[in-house]
Short mmCIF file of C-alpha atoms and ligand atoms in Angstrom, two decimals:
data_model
loop_
_atom_site.label_atom_id
_atom_site.label_comp_id
_atom_site.label_asym_id
_atom_site.label_seq_id
_atom_site.Cartn_x
_atom_site.Cartn_y
_atom_site.Cartn_z
CA MET A 24 86.11 16.24 -10.49
CA THR A 25 85.88 16.72 -6.88
CA ARG A 26 87.37 19.68 -5.04
CA ALA A 27 89.33 17.29 -2.79
CA SER A 28 90.85 15.54 -6.16
CA LYS A 29 91.75 19.01 -7.33
CA ARG A 30 94.09 19.83 -4.58
CA GLN A 31 96.54 17.47 -3.07
CA LEU A 32 94.57 14.76 -1.63
CA ASN A 33 95.74 14.04 1.98
CA ILE A 34 95.21 10.00 3.13
CA PHE A 35 95.98 9.42 6.43
CA ILE A 36 96.76 5.60 7.37
CA VAL A 37 96.40 3.99 10.72
CA GLU A 38 98.57 0.82 10.70
CA ASP A 39 100.64 -0.71 13.45
CA ASN A 40 102.22 -3.45 10.97
CA ASP A 41 105.15 -1.86 8.96
CA GLY A 42 104.90 -4.62 6.25
CA ASP A 43 101.12 -3.87 5.75
CA ALA A 44 102.00 -0.15 5.99
CA ARG A 45 104.51 -0.64 3.04
CA LEU A 46 102.18 -2.63 0.94
CA ILE A 47 99.73 0.07 1.26
CA SER A 48 101.86 2.67 0.12
CA GLU A 49 102.82 0.50 -2.63
CA LEU A 50 99.05 0.11 -3.64
CA LEU A 51 98.63 4.06 -3.53
CA ARG A 52 101.42 4.60 -5.78
CA GLU A 53 100.37 2.08 -8.17
CA ALA A 54 96.70 3.42 -8.08
CA ALA A 55 97.93 6.94 -9.12
CA ILE A 56 95.47 8.66 -7.25
CA GLY A 57 96.99 11.91 -8.63
CA ASP A 58 98.55 14.45 -6.30
CA CYS A 59 98.20 12.65 -2.82
CA SER A 60 99.91 12.95 0.50
CA THR A 61 100.11 10.10 2.88
CA SER A 62 100.57 10.33 6.74
CA PHE A 63 101.02 7.11 8.69
CA VAL A 64 100.41 6.61 12.33
CA LYS A 65 100.98 3.38 14.32
CA GLU A 66 99.21 3.93 17.78
CA LEU A 67 95.80 6.06 18.14
CA SER A 68 97.71 8.37 20.74
CA GLU A 69 99.41 9.72 17.77
CA MET A 70 96.38 10.66 16.01
CA GLN A 71 95.38 13.37 18.42
CA ALA A 72 98.36 15.50 17.31
CA LEU A 73 97.06 15.42 13.59
CA ASP A 74 93.43 15.98 14.10
CA THR A 75 93.57 19.82 13.02
CA ALA A 76 95.13 18.67 9.54
CA PRO A 77 92.75 18.48 6.57
CA VAL A 78 92.14 14.76 6.02
CA ASP A 79 90.52 13.41 3.16
CA VAL A 80 90.37 9.74 3.68
CA ILE A 81 91.47 7.53 6.59
CA LEU A 82 92.50 3.94 5.85
CA LEU A 83 92.13 2.55 9.40
CA ASP A 84 93.46 -0.83 10.52
CA LEU A 85 90.96 -2.35 13.36
CA HIS A 86 93.23 -4.62 14.89
CA LEU A 87 95.43 -2.14 16.76
CA SER A 88 96.92 -3.52 19.87
CA GLU A 89 95.26 -0.72 22.19
CA LEU A 90 91.35 -1.25 21.89
CA SER A 91 88.69 -3.41 20.68
CA PRO A 92 88.18 -3.16 16.81
CA ILE A 93 84.75 -1.35 17.60
CA ALA A 94 86.18 1.07 20.22
CA THR A 95 89.01 1.87 17.45
CA PHE A 96 86.52 2.52 15.01
CA LYS A 97 84.29 4.78 17.41
CA LEU A 98 87.28 6.74 18.56
CA VAL A 99 88.84 7.62 15.35
CA ASN A 100 85.10 8.46 13.95
CA SER A 101 84.95 10.71 16.84
CA ILE A 102 87.95 12.62 16.22
CA PHE A 103 87.10 12.66 12.52
CA PRO A 104 83.57 12.74 12.44
CA LYS A 105 83.24 14.50 8.83
CA THR A 106 86.25 12.16 7.13
CA PRO A 107 85.39 8.97 5.57
CA ILE A 108 86.72 5.93 6.97
CA ILE A 109 87.81 3.07 5.16
CA VAL A 110 88.38 -0.20 7.31
CA LEU A 111 91.30 -2.23 6.54
CA THR A 112 91.34 -5.54 8.59
CA GLY A 113 93.22 -8.86 8.21
CA THR A 114 90.05 -10.93 9.26
CA ASP A 115 87.12 -11.88 7.10
CA ASP A 116 84.48 -11.21 9.92
CA ASP A 117 81.31 -10.40 8.29
CA ASN A 118 79.58 -9.63 11.51
CA LEU A 119 82.42 -7.17 12.35
CA ALA A 120 82.10 -5.56 8.89
CA ALA A 121 78.30 -5.06 9.38
CA ARG A 122 78.75 -3.24 12.84
CA VAL A 123 81.51 -1.03 11.66
CA MET A 124 79.39 0.09 8.40
CA ARG A 125 76.52 0.52 10.52
CA LEU A 126 78.70 3.05 13.01
CA GLY A 127 79.45 4.93 9.52
CA ALA A 128 82.27 3.23 8.08
CA GLN A 129 82.41 3.97 4.28
CA ASP A 130 83.99 0.57 3.26
CA TYR A 131 85.49 -2.50 4.62
CA LEU A 132 88.62 -4.03 2.72
CA ILE A 133 90.20 -7.12 3.76
CA LYS A 134 94.09 -7.04 3.45
CA GLY A 135 95.61 -9.19 0.66
CA THR A 136 92.24 -9.40 -1.36
CA PHE A 137 92.23 -6.13 -2.89
CA GLY A 138 94.57 -4.32 -5.70
CA ALA A 139 95.44 -0.78 -6.42
CA HIS A 140 92.36 -0.28 -8.76
CA THR A 141 89.85 -1.56 -5.73
CA LEU A 142 91.78 0.66 -3.58
CA LYS A 143 91.51 3.69 -5.59
CA ARG A 144 87.72 3.10 -6.40
CA SER A 145 86.97 2.69 -2.76
CA ILE A 146 88.84 5.87 -1.79
CA ASN A 147 87.08 8.05 -4.39
CA TYR A 148 83.69 6.53 -3.62
CA SER A 149 84.00 7.14 0.06
CA ILE A 150 84.97 10.62 -0.18
CA GLU A 151 81.95 11.12 -2.35
CA ARG A 152 79.49 9.40 -0.29
CA LYS A 153 80.54 10.95 2.79
CA LYS A 154 80.15 14.24 1.40
CA SER A 155 76.51 13.30 0.62
CA GLN A 156 76.13 11.95 3.87
CA ILE A 157 77.23 15.27 5.37
CA ARG A 158 75.05 17.13 2.78
CA ILE A 159 72.11 15.18 3.96
CA LEU A 160 72.71 15.37 7.51
CA ARG A 161 73.04 19.13 7.24
CA ALA A 162 69.64 19.42 5.07
CA GLU A 163 68.07 17.04 7.86
CA LYS A 164 69.36 19.47 10.40
CA LYS A 165 68.11 22.56 8.75
CA SER A 166 64.78 20.87 8.21
CA ARG A 167 64.42 19.96 11.75
CA LYS A 168 65.32 23.47 12.61
CA LEU A 169 62.64 24.72 10.23
CA THR A 170 59.99 22.34 11.53
CA LEU A 171 60.69 23.56 15.08
CA LYS A 172 60.57 27.30 14.08
CA THR A 173 57.20 26.51 12.04
CA MET A 174 55.85 25.09 15.36
CA VAL A 175 56.85 27.99 17.45
CA LEU A 176 55.22 30.15 14.80
CA ARG A 177 52.20 28.46 14.75
CA ASP A 178 52.06 28.42 18.24
CA GLU A 179 52.43 32.10 18.36
CA ALA A 180 49.81 32.58 15.74
CA ALA A 181 47.42 30.87 17.66
CA ARG A 182 48.18 32.88 20.76
CA LEU A 183 47.66 35.85 18.80
CA GLN A 184 44.25 34.79 17.54
CA GLU A 185 43.36 34.14 21.01
CA THR A 186 44.49 37.32 22.06
CA ASN A 187 42.84 39.04 19.13
CA LYS A 188 39.60 37.45 19.62
CA ALA A 189 39.74 38.37 23.22
CA LYS A 190 40.41 41.91 22.24
CA ASP A 191 37.51 41.95 19.66
CA VAL A 192 35.33 40.50 22.46
CA PHE A 193 36.42 43.33 24.84
CA VAL A 194 35.88 46.14 22.04
CA SER A 195 32.46 44.58 21.42
CA ILE A 196 31.52 44.47 25.11
CA ALA A 197 32.90 47.63 26.04
CA SER A 198 31.20 49.52 23.15
CA HIS A 199 27.85 48.07 23.94
CA GLN A 200 28.27 49.33 27.43
CA LEU A 201 29.27 52.88 26.46
CA ARG A 202 26.59 53.13 23.89
CA THR A 203 23.56 52.50 26.12
CA PRO A 204 24.26 55.49 28.40
CA ALA A 205 25.55 57.66 25.71
CA THR A 206 22.47 57.20 23.69
CA ALA A 207 20.41 58.07 26.91
CA VAL A 208 22.68 61.40 27.10
CA LYS A 209 21.74 62.16 23.47
CA GLN A 210 18.06 61.81 24.06
CA TYR A 211 17.81 63.92 27.41
CA LEU A 212 20.18 66.87 25.54
CA GLY A 213 18.02 66.74 22.50
CA MET A 214 14.78 67.12 24.73
CA LEU A 215 16.36 70.09 26.53
CA LEU A 216 17.04 71.61 22.90
CA GLU A 217 13.67 70.90 21.87
CA GLY A 218 12.51 72.94 25.01
CA TYR A 219 10.86 70.13 26.87
CA ARG A 220 11.94 71.79 29.99
CA GLY A 221 11.23 75.29 29.00
CA GLU A 222 12.89 77.98 26.83
CA LEU A 223 16.62 77.76 26.95
CA THR A 224 18.73 81.19 27.08
CA ASP A 225 21.30 81.73 24.09
CA GLU A 226 23.99 80.76 26.65
CA GLN A 227 22.17 77.41 27.65
CA ARG A 228 21.53 76.39 24.12
CA ALA A 229 25.15 76.99 22.94
CA PHE A 230 26.27 75.04 25.97
CA ILE A 231 23.90 72.03 25.30
CA THR A 232 24.52 72.27 21.73
CA THR A 233 28.34 71.91 22.25
CA ALA A 234 27.54 68.89 24.49
CA TYR A 235 25.05 67.34 22.11
CA ASN A 236 27.48 67.46 19.26
CA SER A 237 30.41 65.79 21.56
CA ASN A 238 28.15 63.22 22.43
CA GLU A 239 27.23 62.62 18.48
CA ARG A 240 31.02 62.27 17.85
CA GLN A 241 31.28 59.89 20.78
CA LEU A 242 28.36 57.61 19.31
CA LYS A 243 30.05 57.80 16.22
CA ILE A 244 33.09 56.00 17.25
CA VAL A 245 31.20 53.73 19.64
CA ASP A 246 29.42 52.73 16.52
CA ASP A 247 32.47 52.45 14.23
CA LEU A 248 33.99 50.04 16.98
CA LEU A 249 31.06 47.98 17.20
CA ARG A 250 30.78 47.72 13.34
CA VAL A 251 34.44 46.66 13.25
CA ALA A 252 34.10 44.08 16.15
CA ARG A 253 31.15 42.70 14.29
CA LEU A 254 33.11 42.35 10.91
CA ASP A 255 36.03 40.83 12.48
CA ALA A 256 33.78 38.38 14.31
CA GLY A 257 32.43 37.27 10.86
CA HIS A 258 29.07 38.48 12.03
CA VAL A 259 28.42 40.65 8.66
CA ILE A 260 26.62 38.71 6.22
CA LEU A 261 25.62 40.60 3.28
CA HIS A 262 21.78 40.89 2.31
CA ARG A 263 22.13 41.87 -1.47
CA THR A 264 19.21 43.12 -3.25
CA PRO A 265 19.03 44.86 -6.66
CA THR A 266 19.59 48.33 -5.95
CA ASN A 267 19.55 51.51 -8.17
CA ILE A 268 22.96 52.93 -7.61
CA ASN A 269 22.40 56.25 -8.97
CA GLU A 270 19.48 56.50 -6.36
CA LEU A 271 21.55 55.24 -3.56
CA LEU A 272 24.20 57.78 -4.27
CA GLN A 273 21.84 60.46 -4.85
CA SER A 274 19.92 59.85 -1.36
CA ILE A 275 23.35 59.91 0.32
CA ILE A 276 24.30 63.17 -1.20
CA ARG A 277 21.02 64.63 -0.19
CA ASP A 278 21.35 63.37 3.23
CA GLN A 279 24.99 65.15 3.79
CA GLN A 280 24.18 68.18 2.01
CA ASP A 281 23.81 70.31 5.28
CA THR A 282 27.34 69.36 6.30
CA PHE A 283 28.86 70.25 2.84
CA LEU A 284 26.87 73.33 2.92
CA ASN A 285 28.14 74.36 6.42
CA ARG A 286 31.57 74.15 4.95
CA HIS A 287 30.74 76.11 1.82
CA GLN A 288 31.48 73.11 -0.25
CA MET A 289 29.52 71.47 -3.57
CA VAL A 290 29.06 68.17 -4.36
CA HIS A 291 28.62 67.64 -8.29
CA PHE A 292 27.09 64.32 -9.22
CA SER A 293 27.18 62.45 -12.50
CA PRO A 294 25.23 59.36 -12.49
CA THR A 295 25.56 56.68 -15.04
CA HIS A 296 23.40 56.24 -18.23
CA PRO A 297 21.51 53.95 -18.39
CA ALA A 298 21.16 53.35 -14.66
CA TYR A 299 21.97 49.72 -13.59
CA ASP A 300 20.65 47.80 -10.66
CA LEU A 301 23.57 46.42 -8.60
CA ASN A 302 23.19 43.18 -6.55
CA ILE A 303 24.64 44.52 -3.19
CA ASP A 304 23.85 44.96 0.32
CA ALA A 305 22.53 48.52 0.12
CA ASP A 306 22.54 49.13 3.99
CA ASN A 307 26.36 48.31 4.23
CA MET A 308 27.31 49.84 0.88
CA ARG A 309 25.53 52.99 1.96
CA MET A 310 27.61 53.34 4.77
CA VAL A 311 30.63 52.75 2.67
CA PHE A 312 29.71 55.54 0.27
CA GLU A 313 28.81 57.69 3.25
CA ASN A 314 32.25 57.25 5.05
CA ILE A 315 33.98 57.94 1.80
CA LEU A 316 32.05 61.15 0.78
CA ASP A 317 32.11 62.45 4.38
CA ASN A 318 36.02 62.19 4.28
CA ALA A 319 36.19 64.03 1.15
CA GLY A 320 34.38 67.12 2.47
CA LYS A 321 35.94 66.70 5.94
CA TYR A 322 39.53 66.48 4.56
CA SER A 323 39.24 69.33 2.39
CA PRO A 324 39.06 73.11 3.03
CA GLU A 325 35.93 75.38 2.57
CA GLU A 326 35.06 76.65 -0.94
CA THR A 327 35.91 73.32 -2.53
CA SER A 328 34.11 70.73 -4.56
CA VAL A 329 33.42 66.85 -4.38
CA TYR A 330 32.78 65.17 -7.82
CA VAL A 331 30.72 62.00 -7.59
CA THR A 332 30.87 59.84 -10.62
CA ILE A 333 29.62 56.56 -11.54
CA SER A 334 30.58 54.67 -14.65
CA VAL A 335 29.74 51.23 -15.97
CA ASN A 336 32.46 49.01 -17.94
CA LYS A 337 32.65 45.52 -18.84
CA GLN A 338 34.15 44.29 -15.62
CA GLY A 339 31.55 46.13 -13.30
CA THR A 340 30.64 49.48 -11.79
CA THR A 341 33.20 52.17 -11.01
CA ILE A 342 32.26 54.90 -8.32
CA ALA A 343 34.82 57.46 -7.99
CA ILE A 344 34.73 60.29 -5.12
CA LYS A 345 37.12 62.98 -6.08
CA ASP A 346 38.16 66.08 -3.74
CA GLN A 347 40.54 69.18 -3.61
CA GLY A 348 41.40 68.40 -0.40
CA ILE A 349 44.75 68.02 1.78
CA GLY A 350 45.77 65.01 -0.13
CA ILE A 351 47.84 61.98 1.61
CA SER A 352 51.49 61.70 1.31
CA GLU A 353 53.23 58.73 -0.16
CA ALA A 354 54.31 57.69 3.01
CA ASP A 355 50.78 57.56 4.56
CA SER A 356 49.32 55.79 1.56
CA HIS A 357 50.08 52.39 2.55
CA LYS A 358 48.38 52.11 5.96
CA LEU A 359 45.30 54.09 5.54
CA PHE A 360 43.15 50.77 5.06
CA GLN A 361 44.42 49.49 8.39
CA LYS A 362 42.49 49.71 11.41
CA PHE A 363 42.96 52.86 13.59
CA SER A 364 45.26 54.26 10.95
CA ARG A 365 45.32 57.85 10.25
CA ALA A 366 47.38 60.07 7.87
CA ASP A 367 49.71 62.65 9.53
CA SER A 368 48.10 65.55 7.74
CA SER A 369 44.46 64.76 8.81
CA PHE A 370 44.85 65.22 12.61
CA ARG A 371 44.65 69.37 12.28
CA ARG A 372 41.31 69.02 10.04
CA ALA A 373 39.49 66.36 11.80
CA PRO A 374 41.27 65.50 15.27
CA ASN A 375 38.37 63.06 16.22
CA GLY A 376 38.55 60.43 13.36
CA SER A 377 38.93 56.88 14.69
CA GLY A 378 40.78 55.42 11.79
CA LEU A 379 38.11 52.46 11.09
CA GLY A 380 35.99 53.97 8.57
CA LEU A 381 38.35 53.05 5.71
CA TYR A 382 39.35 49.71 7.19
CA TRP A 383 35.41 48.67 7.44
CA ALA A 384 34.82 49.97 3.99
CA GLN A 385 37.28 48.06 2.40
CA GLU A 386 36.49 44.72 3.94
CA ILE A 387 32.55 45.33 3.07
CA VAL A 388 33.68 46.00 -0.49
CA LYS A 389 35.59 42.93 -0.21
CA LEU A 390 32.69 40.87 0.62
CA HIS A 391 30.98 42.14 -2.28
CA GLY A 392 34.15 40.88 -4.58
CA GLY A 393 35.04 44.53 -5.28
CA ILE A 394 38.17 46.89 -4.27
CA ILE A 395 38.88 50.39 -2.93
CA THR A 396 41.67 52.23 -4.21
CA PHE A 397 42.77 55.94 -4.21
CA ASP A 398 45.07 58.10 -6.02
CA SER A 399 46.20 61.15 -4.45
CA LYS A 400 48.59 64.08 -4.31
CA LEU A 401 49.54 65.91 -0.97
CA GLY A 402 47.89 69.28 -0.90
CA LEU A 403 46.02 68.74 -4.03
CA GLY A 404 43.27 66.35 -3.30
CA SER A 405 42.48 62.58 -3.49
CA THR A 406 40.20 60.12 -5.62
CA PHE A 407 38.74 57.12 -3.83
CA THR A 408 37.48 54.56 -6.24
CA ILE A 409 35.23 51.74 -5.56
CA ASP A 410 34.96 49.08 -8.26
CA LEU A 411 32.14 46.56 -7.75
CA PRO A 412 31.99 43.65 -10.22
CA HIS A 413 28.78 42.84 -12.17
CA THR A 414 27.04 40.36 -9.94
CA ALA A 415 23.57 40.85 -11.20
CA GLY A 416 23.71 44.16 -13.41
CA LEU A 417 20.45 44.49 -15.39
CA PRO A 418 19.65 47.76 -17.02
CA ILE A 419 16.47 49.46 -15.88
CA SER A 420 14.95 52.65 -16.75
CA ILE A 421 17.20 55.51 -17.86
CA PRO A 422 16.70 58.26 -15.31
CA SER A 423 16.27 61.99 -16.10
CA THR A 424 19.56 63.66 -15.25
CA LEU A 425 19.72 64.09 -11.51
CA PRO A 426 20.19 67.67 -10.31
CA LEU A 427 23.25 68.98 -8.60
CA GLN A 428 23.13 69.66 -4.67
CA THR A 429 21.94 72.95 -3.93
CA ALA A 430 19.41 72.43 -0.94
CA SER A 431 19.16 74.76 1.91
CA HIS A 432 20.80 74.83 5.10
CA ASP A 433 18.81 73.88 8.43
CA ALA A 434 20.88 73.82 11.59
CA TYR A 435 19.01 70.74 13.11
CA GLN A 436 17.69 69.18 10.31
CA SER A 437 19.97 66.25 10.99
CA ASN A 438 18.02 65.60 14.22
CA ALA A 439 14.80 65.27 12.76
CA ARG A 440 14.82 61.42 13.08
CA LEU A 441 15.69 61.88 17.08
CA LYS A 442 13.07 64.53 17.50
CA LYS A 443 10.59 62.32 15.77
CA SER A 444 11.26 59.32 18.39
CA LEU A 445 11.25 61.60 21.18
CA ARG A 446 7.80 62.79 20.21
CA ARG A 447 6.76 59.12 19.63
CA GLU A 448 7.85 58.46 23.36
CA GLN A 449 5.73 61.35 24.77
P1 LIG B 18 38.62 58.71 10.07
O1 LIG B 18 38.17 59.52 8.90
O2 LIG B 18 37.85 58.40 11.13
O3 LIG B 18 40.17 58.94 10.67
P2 LIG B 18 38.84 56.56 8.08
O4 LIG B 18 39.18 55.26 8.27
O5 LIG B 18 37.69 56.98 7.28
O6 LIG B 18 39.02 57.26 9.35
O7 LIG B 18 40.17 57.30 7.35
C1 LIG B 18 41.52 57.07 7.36
C2 LIG B 18 42.39 58.11 7.17
O8 LIG B 18 42.56 58.37 5.75
C3 LIG B 18 42.00 59.25 7.82
O9 LIG B 18 42.26 59.70 9.32
C4 LIG B 18 42.82 60.40 6.85
O10 LIG B 18 43.97 60.47 7.23
C5 LIG B 18 42.72 59.49 5.62
N1 LIG B 18 41.74 59.93 4.52
C6 LIG B 18 40.70 59.47 4.23
N2 LIG B 18 39.92 60.06 2.98
C7 LIG B 18 40.78 60.97 2.97
C8 LIG B 18 40.64 62.08 1.92
N3 LIG B 18 39.54 62.19 1.13
N4 LIG B 18 41.56 62.91 2.09
C9 LIG B 18 42.60 63.06 2.88
N5 LIG B 18 42.85 62.01 3.74
C10 LIG B 18 41.99 61.05 3.59
#
């Protein structure tokens, strides 16, 4: 049952011939369409006054004296665009019938040739058909709007992609340009510290050391920017080689031991038994672990420990780096892997971070088919976990237990490579 048929059906009849009007009334009564009300008008001008009434169907005599049949139909259709119109005519004119049907009439009935049953059926079908047409029109309108929106969004996406590309190129060029002079500064400061221009006073040494350290930070940021620019430009191609994961982590911990010792922090390392070779890009993965281990120390107070563990399961290898540091709040946790994102709590402890390391690390791990996740409680510490799938995990010799980190401290040990290169230049 239709909604229109539930309430009183309002039928609007435009007929200038009294006899025909009476006949239609009779047929409607006979048809027993249910609870229906009818309104008759003789002239089109009378319709304007009725156009606010909810009309369910219009029975329209096309041959009114004022206008041509087509003009009559067009006018009524424009006043009641959502109402089905059934055309009534005294002439059996196929051409006219086809034209008004094309213009949107729901049916074309020739007076004197139809009875109550036909009229009832025509009214019901016309109402349903018109509703479907309106639904289709609405859907088409919606779809047109969506198509337009999609086109606008696609345009916008293309524009943003262009802007992003331009930004990447800019960052890449700017970083390259910054790196060269910054490296020269580093070399000259290193030479001064080495005593190439004579002994330094304590005060001079302190000044130059500060400049040297600032320059190092500057170079680190430039390197981060360059690495991310290369990654975003799709220029990072993995060169996988079988890599002993125990040895890789052991060597990273060894390289960072001075920094940890300076903060009176300990790194505890639990390698996997038996050791496995992982088929990874050792250079890139080294930088991933370096960054996460460095963060673990950087975002932790003095006298704390960092635990590095490797475990192997059916899916792959899991490397966990757990600290007892400042932790990450729930509010900050969703943004850490985004470019240039830093947790609010981290600024006091390490004001110079770029917020690029974790983004880069995540992308590199993803390229390996792996994933980085973390678990953290503000004030209690964090555990960063890197899961790498078994791509070519073959057991190799079982290593002896690797020692904990206890190496001695040497203030300029980290400059050894620079010193060597300076000596070579001499
Ligand atoms: P950076 O350390 O240079 O700021 P990263 O991308 O490596 O950049 O890290 C992003 C942010 O994640 C850091 O600024 C810090 O807020 C947070 N973070 C990373 N590691 C830790 C950690 N172990 N403990 C607490 N916060 C961390």
